[in-house]
Every structure is written in structure tokens, then in C-alpha cells.
Amino acid sequence: MSMQFDLFNETENDIFAAKDYHSFKDLVKRSNCAKCELHRGRRNIVIDRGDPSSRIMCIGEAPGENEDIKGSAFVGRAGKLLDDIMKSIDLDTEQDVLIANIVKCKPPGNRAPVRDEVSACMPYLQKQIDLIQPQVIVLLGAVALKHMIPEKGDFAMAEEAGKLFQSNQYPSVHFMVLYHPAYLLYDPRKKKDMWEHVKRLDQFLKETNIV
Ligand code: URA
């Protein structure tokens, strides 16, 4: 797992040395991070939503307007749909899952985060994963897949969604890719496929006794 050590930045060193999730979150929230341009337009650094003792993590793209205002991940329309999707397989997003994003600050105009922003923020997400030690990571949408698993290269979401796989970088984690809930709001015809993917996730979680 990549760690960053900066001789001249004590807050940052404390963040990467944090031994528990609560201290990590608190330090990042108070860090006033300015490692990328996204800090200029944010109201809050959005770390997560849910329970850090969960064995399941969901990773989305970036905070939107609602998340930026509330300082919590997936609290808008897409978040409500994510809650309903998880509830359909008896997962409570407050208790059974920890939800995070590829970047922790809202990009302007709802655009996807660019490579420099992702590179600046990724060590924080990796530290989060390190502290949570999830058994399953659900990647929500193409942006999450592209940045978490760069070795996928050029991929088609229609091929990847619903697939379980592992990655050398996170040997103890099982990954599943799902369509991003915002995409389902945009194209509800994808709901049928999504339901098949979510059922596969449920089956895997039960077979492996993860839930
Ligand atoms: N979309 C995301 O990818 N993340 C959020 O937190 C909210 C909407």
C-alpha cells in the first residue's frame, strides 16, 4: 500500500500514520488539504458515509452538490437509490457498508475528476482501505473502476458490470463492478441488468459468509 512521508508536513504525516479510522477521518477533515485544484470550490472534504467496521466498501466517483454541503457521501438522489439497491439484498448503508469516493472534494459542474486530482487524492483512499480492510469492494461506475484498477485499460462497462474479480494490488479483496446509481437514474432501462448484478453480489456475500 502506498504511504506518503513528507518531512515538512506534520498533518499529512499524522494522517498516513493514523492507526485507527476515526483519527484518520478527523485529521483529513481538519487538514484543509490543498493538494489539488478541487479545494478551491469545496465546502467540505467528504470522507465517507456508513460504518468503518464494515466488511463491504462501496467506492463512487466524487462528491456532488448535496455531498459537498452535508459533508457526507452519497446523500442525494443517487445516494437514495444506492440505499434502496443495497436494501434489496438486506444491506443497510449505515451499518453494513462504508461508502467512499475516488476523490474527496466536489469537482466543478459535476464533471468527473481529472487524473491529477485523482493522483493527489488516491493515497487517502488507499489509507482508508488499509484501515478498513474490506473483504469486498463494490466499484460504482466506470470512473471508480478506471482509477482503482488501472490495469483494466480500455474496458466496456457493459462487459465489466456484475463481474467479480481480484487485483494484485489488493490481494485480500474481492471486487465487483456495478453501474453507478446516477447512471440508472439517467437510463432506467439498465435497472434490469443491475438487478441481476446485485443478485450475484448477494449470492457471493452469502456463499462466502461475508454477511
Ligand atoms: N456520486 C458519487 O459518485 N459520489 C457521491 O458521493 C455522490 C454522487
Short mmCIF file of C-alpha atoms and ligand atoms in Angstrom, two decimals:
data_model
loop_
_atom_site.label_atom_id
_atom_site.label_comp_id
_atom_site.label_asym_id
_atom_site.label_seq_id
_atom_site.Cartn_x
_atom_site.Cartn_y
_atom_site.Cartn_z
CA MET A 1 0.00 0.00 0.00
CA SER A 2 1.48 3.40 -0.87
CA MET A 3 2.39 5.61 2.06
CA GLN A 4 3.48 9.18 1.79
CA PHE A 5 6.00 10.71 4.13
CA ASP A 6 6.73 14.40 3.94
CA LEU A 7 9.43 15.76 6.24
CA PHE A 8 7.81 19.17 6.30
CA ASN A 9 4.14 18.36 6.59
CA GLU A 10 3.21 17.12 10.03
CA THR A 11 -0.56 16.90 9.46
CA GLU A 12 -0.05 14.81 6.39
CA ASN A 13 2.39 12.54 8.20
CA ASP A 14 -0.11 12.11 11.03
CA ILE A 15 -2.83 11.21 8.52
CA PHE A 16 -0.74 8.47 6.94
CA ALA A 17 0.47 7.25 10.34
CA ALA A 18 -3.08 7.08 11.79
CA LYS A 19 -3.71 3.73 13.47
CA ASP A 20 -7.48 3.94 13.58
CA TYR A 21 -10.15 5.10 11.18
CA HIS A 22 -11.65 7.67 13.50
CA SER A 23 -8.34 9.57 13.87
CA PHE A 24 -7.68 9.29 10.14
CA LYS A 25 -11.07 10.78 9.30
CA ASP A 26 -10.76 13.52 11.86
CA LEU A 27 -7.28 14.50 10.66
CA VAL A 28 -8.30 14.58 6.98
CA LYS A 29 -11.44 16.61 7.77
CA ARG A 30 -9.34 19.17 9.64
CA SER A 31 -6.36 19.13 7.25
CA ASN A 32 -7.56 21.86 4.91
CA CYS A 33 -5.99 19.79 2.12
CA ALA A 34 -4.96 21.83 -0.91
CA LYS A 35 -3.16 19.14 -2.89
CA CYS A 36 -5.29 19.70 -5.97
CA GLU A 37 -7.40 22.44 -7.50
CA LEU A 38 -10.65 20.95 -6.19
CA HIS A 39 -10.01 22.51 -2.78
CA ARG A 40 -10.86 25.93 -4.24
CA GLY A 41 -14.51 25.14 -4.79
CA ARG A 42 -15.34 22.83 -1.90
CA ARG A 43 -17.36 23.45 1.23
CA ASN A 44 -16.47 20.13 2.88
CA ILE A 45 -13.94 17.35 2.46
CA VAL A 46 -16.24 14.34 2.03
CA ILE A 47 -14.69 11.22 3.51
CA ASP A 48 -17.46 8.66 3.65
CA ARG A 49 -20.85 7.53 4.89
CA GLY A 50 -21.63 4.32 6.75
CA ASP A 51 -19.80 2.07 9.15
CA PRO A 52 -15.99 1.77 9.05
CA SER A 53 -16.14 -1.64 10.72
CA SER A 54 -17.97 -3.00 7.64
CA ARG A 55 -16.54 -5.79 5.55
CA ILE A 56 -18.00 -4.17 2.44
CA MET A 57 -16.89 -0.89 0.89
CA CYS A 58 -18.58 0.91 -1.99
CA ILE A 59 -16.48 3.38 -3.98
CA GLY A 60 -18.14 6.02 -6.13
CA GLU A 61 -16.75 8.86 -8.19
CA ALA A 62 -16.76 12.19 -6.37
CA PRO A 63 -18.99 14.23 -4.07
CA GLY A 64 -21.75 16.22 -5.76
CA GLU A 65 -23.53 19.36 -4.57
CA ASN A 66 -25.52 17.65 -1.78
CA GLU A 67 -22.50 15.77 -0.50
CA ASP A 68 -20.39 18.94 -0.54
CA ILE A 69 -22.99 20.76 1.54
CA LYS A 70 -23.59 17.94 4.01
CA GLY A 71 -20.02 16.62 4.21
CA SER A 72 -21.21 13.04 3.72
CA ALA A 73 -21.02 10.68 0.73
CA PHE A 74 -23.99 9.70 -1.46
CA VAL A 75 -26.69 11.73 0.27
CA GLY A 76 -28.51 13.00 -2.85
CA ARG A 77 -30.79 11.20 -5.33
CA ALA A 78 -28.10 8.72 -6.41
CA GLY A 79 -27.42 8.01 -2.74
CA LYS A 80 -31.09 7.31 -2.05
CA LEU A 81 -31.11 4.88 -4.98
CA LEU A 82 -27.90 3.25 -3.68
CA ASP A 83 -29.58 2.82 -0.28
CA ASP A 84 -32.57 1.13 -1.97
CA ILE A 85 -30.34 -1.12 -4.09
CA MET A 86 -28.41 -2.28 -1.02
CA LYS A 87 -31.60 -2.70 0.98
CA SER A 88 -32.91 -5.05 -1.73
CA ILE A 89 -30.18 -7.51 -0.62
CA ASP A 90 -30.64 -6.74 3.10
CA LEU A 91 -27.68 -4.39 3.40
CA ASP A 92 -28.15 -1.24 5.43
CA THR A 93 -25.86 1.50 4.08
CA GLU A 94 -25.47 2.98 7.57
CA GLN A 95 -24.42 -0.29 9.21
CA ASP A 96 -23.24 -2.89 6.72
CA VAL A 97 -21.28 -0.79 4.25
CA LEU A 98 -18.72 2.00 4.19
CA ILE A 99 -19.22 4.29 1.20
CA ALA A 100 -16.34 6.41 -0.15
CA ASN A 101 -15.33 8.09 -3.39
CA ILE A 102 -12.31 8.26 -5.70
CA VAL A 103 -11.86 11.94 -4.74
CA LYS A 104 -12.98 13.70 -1.59
CA CYS A 105 -13.83 17.16 -2.93
CA LYS A 106 -16.57 18.16 -5.36
CA PRO A 107 -15.43 18.79 -8.94
CA PRO A 108 -16.97 21.88 -10.57
CA GLY A 109 -20.09 21.44 -12.69
CA ASN A 110 -20.46 17.77 -11.76
CA ARG A 111 -17.61 16.75 -14.07
CA ALA A 112 -15.53 13.62 -13.48
CA PRO A 113 -12.29 14.13 -11.54
CA VAL A 114 -9.21 14.50 -13.77
CA ARG A 115 -6.03 12.46 -13.46
CA ASP A 116 -4.05 15.00 -11.34
CA GLU A 117 -6.92 15.28 -8.88
CA VAL A 118 -7.21 11.51 -8.64
CA SER A 119 -3.44 11.09 -8.17
CA ALA A 120 -3.41 13.68 -5.39
CA CYS A 121 -6.34 12.05 -3.57
CA MET A 122 -5.69 8.33 -4.12
CA PRO A 123 -3.25 7.90 -1.19
CA TYR A 124 -6.08 8.95 1.16
CA LEU A 125 -8.43 6.35 -0.31
CA GLN A 126 -5.68 3.73 -0.08
CA LYS A 127 -5.12 4.60 3.57
CA GLN A 128 -8.88 4.31 4.10
CA ILE A 129 -8.87 0.83 2.52
CA ASP A 130 -5.86 -0.11 4.64
CA LEU A 131 -7.65 0.83 7.85
CA ILE A 132 -10.99 -0.70 6.92
CA GLN A 133 -9.56 -3.92 5.45
CA PRO A 134 -12.73 -4.68 3.47
CA GLN A 135 -13.34 -8.15 2.10
CA VAL A 136 -15.44 -6.80 -0.74
CA ILE A 137 -15.18 -3.54 -2.66
CA VAL A 138 -18.08 -2.58 -4.90
CA LEU A 139 -16.92 -0.16 -7.59
CA LEU A 140 -19.76 2.12 -8.60
CA GLY A 141 -19.39 3.12 -12.23
CA ALA A 142 -16.67 3.44 -14.82
CA VAL A 143 -14.72 6.24 -13.09
CA ALA A 144 -14.26 4.15 -9.94
CA LEU A 145 -13.20 1.12 -11.99
CA LYS A 146 -10.79 3.07 -14.19
CA HIS A 147 -8.91 4.64 -11.29
CA MET A 148 -8.99 1.75 -8.82
CA ILE A 149 -7.98 -0.91 -11.33
CA PRO A 150 -5.84 0.86 -13.97
CA GLU A 151 -4.70 -2.49 -15.39
CA LYS A 152 -8.20 -2.93 -16.84
CA GLY A 153 -7.09 -0.46 -19.54
CA ASP A 154 -9.83 0.23 -22.08
CA PHE A 155 -12.93 -1.53 -20.90
CA ALA A 156 -16.62 -1.57 -21.70
CA MET A 157 -18.89 -1.13 -18.68
CA ALA A 158 -21.44 -3.49 -20.21
CA GLU A 159 -18.75 -6.20 -20.02
CA GLU A 160 -17.45 -5.37 -16.56
CA ALA A 161 -20.64 -4.65 -14.62
CA GLY A 162 -21.70 -7.61 -12.50
CA LYS A 163 -18.29 -9.31 -12.67
CA LEU A 164 -16.42 -10.46 -9.58
CA PHE A 165 -12.63 -10.28 -9.79
CA GLN A 166 -9.45 -9.79 -7.77
CA SER A 167 -6.49 -7.48 -8.26
CA ASN A 168 -2.82 -7.99 -7.37
CA GLN A 169 -2.74 -4.61 -5.66
CA TYR A 170 -5.39 -5.66 -3.13
CA PRO A 171 -4.89 -9.43 -2.78
CA SER A 172 -7.38 -9.93 0.05
CA VAL A 173 -10.23 -8.03 -1.62
CA HIS A 174 -12.97 -9.30 -3.93
CA PHE A 175 -14.16 -6.62 -6.32
CA MET A 176 -17.49 -6.24 -8.02
CA VAL A 177 -18.37 -3.53 -10.52
CA LEU A 178 -21.90 -2.14 -10.56
CA TYR A 179 -23.43 0.59 -12.68
CA HIS A 180 -23.30 3.93 -10.91
CA PRO A 181 -26.74 4.71 -9.40
CA ALA A 182 -26.72 8.11 -11.16
CA TYR A 183 -26.46 6.23 -14.47
CA LEU A 184 -29.56 4.24 -13.57
CA LEU A 185 -31.42 7.47 -12.87
CA TYR A 186 -30.35 8.64 -16.33
CA ASP A 187 -31.15 5.35 -18.07
CA PRO A 188 -33.70 3.32 -16.07
CA ARG A 189 -33.62 0.57 -18.76
CA LYS A 190 -30.36 -0.56 -17.10
CA LYS A 191 -32.25 -1.45 -13.90
CA LYS A 192 -32.95 -4.98 -15.09
CA ASP A 193 -29.23 -5.71 -15.62
CA MET A 194 -28.41 -4.03 -12.34
CA TRP A 195 -30.81 -6.32 -10.51
CA GLU A 196 -29.02 -9.37 -11.98
CA HIS A 197 -25.64 -7.97 -10.89
CA VAL A 198 -26.87 -7.18 -7.40
CA LYS A 199 -28.31 -10.69 -7.04
CA ARG A 200 -24.88 -12.08 -7.98
CA LEU A 201 -23.28 -9.89 -5.32
CA ASP A 202 -25.80 -11.12 -2.76
CA GLN A 203 -25.14 -14.74 -3.67
CA PHE A 204 -21.38 -14.21 -3.33
CA LEU A 205 -21.73 -12.48 0.06
CA LYS A 206 -23.85 -15.36 1.35
CA GLU A 207 -21.67 -18.15 -0.10
CA THR A 208 -18.57 -16.61 1.49
CA ASN A 209 -20.32 -15.83 4.80
CA ILE A 210 -19.35 -12.18 4.45
CA VAL A 211 -22.87 -11.29 5.59
N1 URA B 1 -21.97 10.38 -6.84
C1 URA B 1 -20.81 9.86 -6.41
O1 URA B 1 -20.09 9.20 -7.17
N2 URA B 1 -20.46 10.05 -5.14
C2 URA B 1 -21.23 10.71 -4.26
O2 URA B 1 -20.83 10.81 -3.08
C3 URA B 1 -22.43 11.24 -4.75
C4 URA B 1 -22.79 11.07 -6.03
#
